[in-house]
PDB file of C-alpha atoms in Angstrom:
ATOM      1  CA  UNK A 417       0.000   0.000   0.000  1.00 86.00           C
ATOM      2  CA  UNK A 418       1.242   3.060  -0.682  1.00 89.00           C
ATOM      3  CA  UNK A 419       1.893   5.929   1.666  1.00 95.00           C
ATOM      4  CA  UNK A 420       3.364   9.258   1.776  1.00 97.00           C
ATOM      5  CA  UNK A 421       4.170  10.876   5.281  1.00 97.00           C
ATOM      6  CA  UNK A 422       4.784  14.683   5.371  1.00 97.00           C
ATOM      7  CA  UNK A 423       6.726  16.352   8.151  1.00 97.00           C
ATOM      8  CA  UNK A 424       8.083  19.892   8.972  1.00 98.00           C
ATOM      9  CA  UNK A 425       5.352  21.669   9.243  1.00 97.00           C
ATOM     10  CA  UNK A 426       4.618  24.441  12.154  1.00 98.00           C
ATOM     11  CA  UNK A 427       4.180  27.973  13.204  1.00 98.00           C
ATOM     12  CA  UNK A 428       7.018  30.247  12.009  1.00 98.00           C
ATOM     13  CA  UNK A 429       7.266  33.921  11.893  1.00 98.00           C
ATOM     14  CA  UNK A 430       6.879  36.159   8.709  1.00 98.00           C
ATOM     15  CA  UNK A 431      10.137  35.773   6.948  1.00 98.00           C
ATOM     16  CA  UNK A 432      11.613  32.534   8.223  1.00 98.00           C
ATOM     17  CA  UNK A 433      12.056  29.375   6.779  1.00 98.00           C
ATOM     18  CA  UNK A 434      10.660  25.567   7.215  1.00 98.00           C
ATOM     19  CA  UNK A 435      11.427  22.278   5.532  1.00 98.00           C
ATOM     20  CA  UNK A 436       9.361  20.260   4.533  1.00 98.00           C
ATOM     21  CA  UNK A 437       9.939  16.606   4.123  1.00 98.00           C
ATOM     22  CA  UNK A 438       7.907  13.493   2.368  1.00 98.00           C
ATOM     23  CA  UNK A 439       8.768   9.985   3.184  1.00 97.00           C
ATOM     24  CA  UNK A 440       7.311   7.161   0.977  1.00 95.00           C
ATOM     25  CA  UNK A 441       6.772   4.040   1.533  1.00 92.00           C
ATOM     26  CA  UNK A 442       4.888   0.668  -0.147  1.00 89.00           C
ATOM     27  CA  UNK A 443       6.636   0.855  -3.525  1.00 88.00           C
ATOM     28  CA  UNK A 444       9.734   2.955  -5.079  1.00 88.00           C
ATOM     29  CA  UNK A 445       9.108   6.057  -6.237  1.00 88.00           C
ATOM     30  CA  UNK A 446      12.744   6.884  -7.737  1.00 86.00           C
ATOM     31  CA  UNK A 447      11.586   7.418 -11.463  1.00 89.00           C
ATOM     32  CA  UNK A 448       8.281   9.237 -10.193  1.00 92.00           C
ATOM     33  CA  UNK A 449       7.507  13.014 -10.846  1.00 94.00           C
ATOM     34  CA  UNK A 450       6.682  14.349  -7.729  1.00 95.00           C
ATOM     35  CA  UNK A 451       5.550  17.712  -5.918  1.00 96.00           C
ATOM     36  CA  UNK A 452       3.669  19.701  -3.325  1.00 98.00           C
ATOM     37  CA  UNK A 453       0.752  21.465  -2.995  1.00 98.00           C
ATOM     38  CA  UNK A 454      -1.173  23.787  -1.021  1.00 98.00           C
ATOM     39  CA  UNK A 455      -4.785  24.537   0.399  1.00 98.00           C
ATOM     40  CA  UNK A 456      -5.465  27.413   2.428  1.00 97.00           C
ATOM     41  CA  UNK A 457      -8.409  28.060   4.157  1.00 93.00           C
ATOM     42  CA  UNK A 458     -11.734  28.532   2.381  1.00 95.00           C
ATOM     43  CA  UNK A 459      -9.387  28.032  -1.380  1.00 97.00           C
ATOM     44  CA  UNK A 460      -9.031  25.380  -4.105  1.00 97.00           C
ATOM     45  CA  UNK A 461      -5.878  23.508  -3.715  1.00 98.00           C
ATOM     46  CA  UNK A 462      -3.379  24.560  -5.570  1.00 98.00           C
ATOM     47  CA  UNK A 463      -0.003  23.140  -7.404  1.00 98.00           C
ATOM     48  CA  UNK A 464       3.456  24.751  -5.415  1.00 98.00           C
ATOM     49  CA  UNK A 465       6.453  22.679  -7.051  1.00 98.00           C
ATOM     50  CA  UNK A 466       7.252  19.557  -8.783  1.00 97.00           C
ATOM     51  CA  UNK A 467      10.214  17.882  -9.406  1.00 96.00           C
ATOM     52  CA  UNK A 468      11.479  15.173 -11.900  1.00 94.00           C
ATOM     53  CA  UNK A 469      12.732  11.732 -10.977  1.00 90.00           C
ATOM     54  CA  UNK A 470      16.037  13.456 -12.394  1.00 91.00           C
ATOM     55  CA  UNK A 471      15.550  16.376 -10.413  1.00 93.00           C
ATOM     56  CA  UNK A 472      14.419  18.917 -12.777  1.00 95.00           C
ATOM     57  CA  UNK A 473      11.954  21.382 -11.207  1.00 96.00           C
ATOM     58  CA  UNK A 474       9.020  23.303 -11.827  1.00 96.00           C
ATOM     59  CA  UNK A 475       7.503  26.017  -9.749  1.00 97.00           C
ATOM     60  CA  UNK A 476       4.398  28.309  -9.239  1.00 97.00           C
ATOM     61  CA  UNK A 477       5.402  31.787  -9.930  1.00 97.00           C
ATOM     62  CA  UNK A 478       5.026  33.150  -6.505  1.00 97.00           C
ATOM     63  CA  UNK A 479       7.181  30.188  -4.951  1.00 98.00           C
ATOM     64  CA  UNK A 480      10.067  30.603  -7.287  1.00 98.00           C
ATOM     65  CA  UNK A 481      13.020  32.080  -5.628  1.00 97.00           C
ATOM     66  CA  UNK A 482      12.297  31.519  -2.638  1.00 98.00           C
ATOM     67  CA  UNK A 483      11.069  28.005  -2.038  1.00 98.00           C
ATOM     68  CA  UNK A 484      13.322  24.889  -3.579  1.00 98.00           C
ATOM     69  CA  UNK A 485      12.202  21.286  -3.621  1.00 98.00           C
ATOM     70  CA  UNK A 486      14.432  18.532  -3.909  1.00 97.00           C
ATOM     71  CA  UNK A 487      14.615  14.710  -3.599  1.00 97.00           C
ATOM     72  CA  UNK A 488      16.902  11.797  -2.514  1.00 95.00           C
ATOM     73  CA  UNK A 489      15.925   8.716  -4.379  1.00 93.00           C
ATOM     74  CA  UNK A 490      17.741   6.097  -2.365  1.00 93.00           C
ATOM     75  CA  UNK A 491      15.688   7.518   0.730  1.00 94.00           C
ATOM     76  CA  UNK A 492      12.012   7.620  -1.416  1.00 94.00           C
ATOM     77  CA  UNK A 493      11.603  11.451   0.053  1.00 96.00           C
ATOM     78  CA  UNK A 494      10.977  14.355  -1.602  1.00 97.00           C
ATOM     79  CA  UNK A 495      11.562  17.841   0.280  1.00 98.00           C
ATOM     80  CA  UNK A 496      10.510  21.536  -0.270  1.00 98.00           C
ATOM     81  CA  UNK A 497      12.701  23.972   1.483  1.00 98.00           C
ATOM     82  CA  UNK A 498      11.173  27.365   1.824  1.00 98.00           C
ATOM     83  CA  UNK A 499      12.744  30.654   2.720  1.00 98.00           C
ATOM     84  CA  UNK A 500      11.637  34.435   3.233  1.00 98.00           C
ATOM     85  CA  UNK A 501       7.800  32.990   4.327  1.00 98.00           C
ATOM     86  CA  UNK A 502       4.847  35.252   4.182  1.00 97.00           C
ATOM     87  CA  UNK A 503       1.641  35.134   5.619  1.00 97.00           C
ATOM     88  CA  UNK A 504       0.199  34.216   1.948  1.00 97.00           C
ATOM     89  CA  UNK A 505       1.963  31.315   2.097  1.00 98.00           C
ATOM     90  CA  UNK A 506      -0.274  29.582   5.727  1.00 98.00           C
ATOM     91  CA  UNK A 507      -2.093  26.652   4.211  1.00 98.00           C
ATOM     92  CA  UNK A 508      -2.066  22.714   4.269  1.00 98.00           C
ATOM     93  CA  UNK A 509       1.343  21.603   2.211  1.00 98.00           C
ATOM     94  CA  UNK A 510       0.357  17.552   0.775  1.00 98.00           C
ATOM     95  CA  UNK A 511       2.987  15.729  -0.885  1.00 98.00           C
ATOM     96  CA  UNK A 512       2.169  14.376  -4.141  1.00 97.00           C
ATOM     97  CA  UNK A 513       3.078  11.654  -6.583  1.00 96.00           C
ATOM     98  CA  UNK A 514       2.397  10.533  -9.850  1.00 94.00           C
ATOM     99  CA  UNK A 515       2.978   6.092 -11.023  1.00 90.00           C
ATOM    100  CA  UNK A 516       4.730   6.886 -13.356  1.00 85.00           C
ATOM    101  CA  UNK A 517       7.871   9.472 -14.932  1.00 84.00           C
ATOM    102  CA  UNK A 518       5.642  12.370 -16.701  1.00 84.00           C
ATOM    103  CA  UNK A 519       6.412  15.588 -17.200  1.00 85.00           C
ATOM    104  CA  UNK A 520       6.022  18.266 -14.388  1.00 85.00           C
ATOM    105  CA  UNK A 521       3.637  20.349 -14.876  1.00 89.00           C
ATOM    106  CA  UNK A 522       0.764  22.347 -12.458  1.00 90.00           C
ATOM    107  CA  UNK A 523      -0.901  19.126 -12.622  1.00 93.00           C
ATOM    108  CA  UNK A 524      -1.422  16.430  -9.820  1.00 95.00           C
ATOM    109  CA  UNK A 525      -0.701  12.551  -9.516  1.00 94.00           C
ATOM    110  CA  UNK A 526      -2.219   9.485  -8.272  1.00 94.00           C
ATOM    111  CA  UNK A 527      -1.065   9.579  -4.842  1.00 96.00           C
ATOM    112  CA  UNK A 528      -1.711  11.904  -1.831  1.00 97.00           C
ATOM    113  CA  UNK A 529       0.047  12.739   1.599  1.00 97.00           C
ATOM    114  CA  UNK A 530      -2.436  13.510   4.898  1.00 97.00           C
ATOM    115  CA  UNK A 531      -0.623  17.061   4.425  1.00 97.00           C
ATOM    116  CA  UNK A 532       0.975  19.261   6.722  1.00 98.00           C
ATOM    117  CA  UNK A 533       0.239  22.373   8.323  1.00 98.00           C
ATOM    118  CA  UNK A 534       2.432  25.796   7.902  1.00 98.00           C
ATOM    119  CA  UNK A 535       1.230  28.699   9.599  1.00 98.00           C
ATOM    120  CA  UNK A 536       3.287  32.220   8.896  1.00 98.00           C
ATOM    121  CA  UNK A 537       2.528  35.083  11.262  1.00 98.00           C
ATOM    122  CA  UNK A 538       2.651  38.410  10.675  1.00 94.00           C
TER     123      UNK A 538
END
C-alpha cells in the first residue's frame, strides 16, 4: 500500500524558513515526478512545485526564488525547502506523486500525503 508521510510543518514567523519533508513508503518512487501542494483556508488547492525523478523542477510563480524542492531517491523522500515565508503562504502543504515518470507540470498525480500544516505570522 502506498503511503506518503509529510513532516516539517509548524508555526514560524513572517520571513523565516521551514522544511518540509515526504517519506514514501509501499513501492519505489525513484523514477516518479513528484511535488507539493497547497490549500489554504476557504481556497481550491493549488499546485506549489514539482520535481522530476532526475531532479528537474518546476515552480508556481510566486514560490520561485524563494522556495526549492528537492529529492533523494535512495531515501524515497521528496523535500521543499522554503525561505523568506509570508503570511500568503499559511495553508495545508500535501505531498504528491504521480505512477509513473511524466512531465512536471501544475498538474497532480495518483497519490496523496495527509498534508501538513504551515502557519506564517505576521
Amino acid at each position: 500500500q502506498v503511503q506518503l508521510t509529510e513532516s516539517g510543518g509548524g508555526l514560524v514567523q513572517a520571513g523565516g524558513s521551514l522544511r518540509l519533508s515526504c517519506a514514501a513508503s509501499g513501492r519505489t518512487f525513484s523514477r516518479n515526478t513528484m511535488g507539493w501542494f497547497r490549500q489554504a483556508p476557504g481556497k481550491e488547492r493549488e499546485f506549489v512545485a514539482g520535481i522530476s525523478w532526475s531532479g528537474n523542477p518546476y515552480y508556481r510563480s510566486s514560490v520561485k526564488g524563494r522556495f526549492t524542492i528537492s529529492r533523494d531517491n535512495a531515501k524515497n523522500t521528496v523535500y521543499l525547502q522554503m525561505n523568506s515565508l509570508n503570511p500568503e503562504d499559511t495553508a495545508v502543504y500535501y505531498c504528491n506523486a504521480h505512477r509513473t515518470a511524466v512531465v512536471v507540470t501544475n498538474l497532480p498525480g495518483e497519490y496523496w500525503g495527509q498534508g501538513t500544516q504551515v502557519t506564517v505570522s505576521s
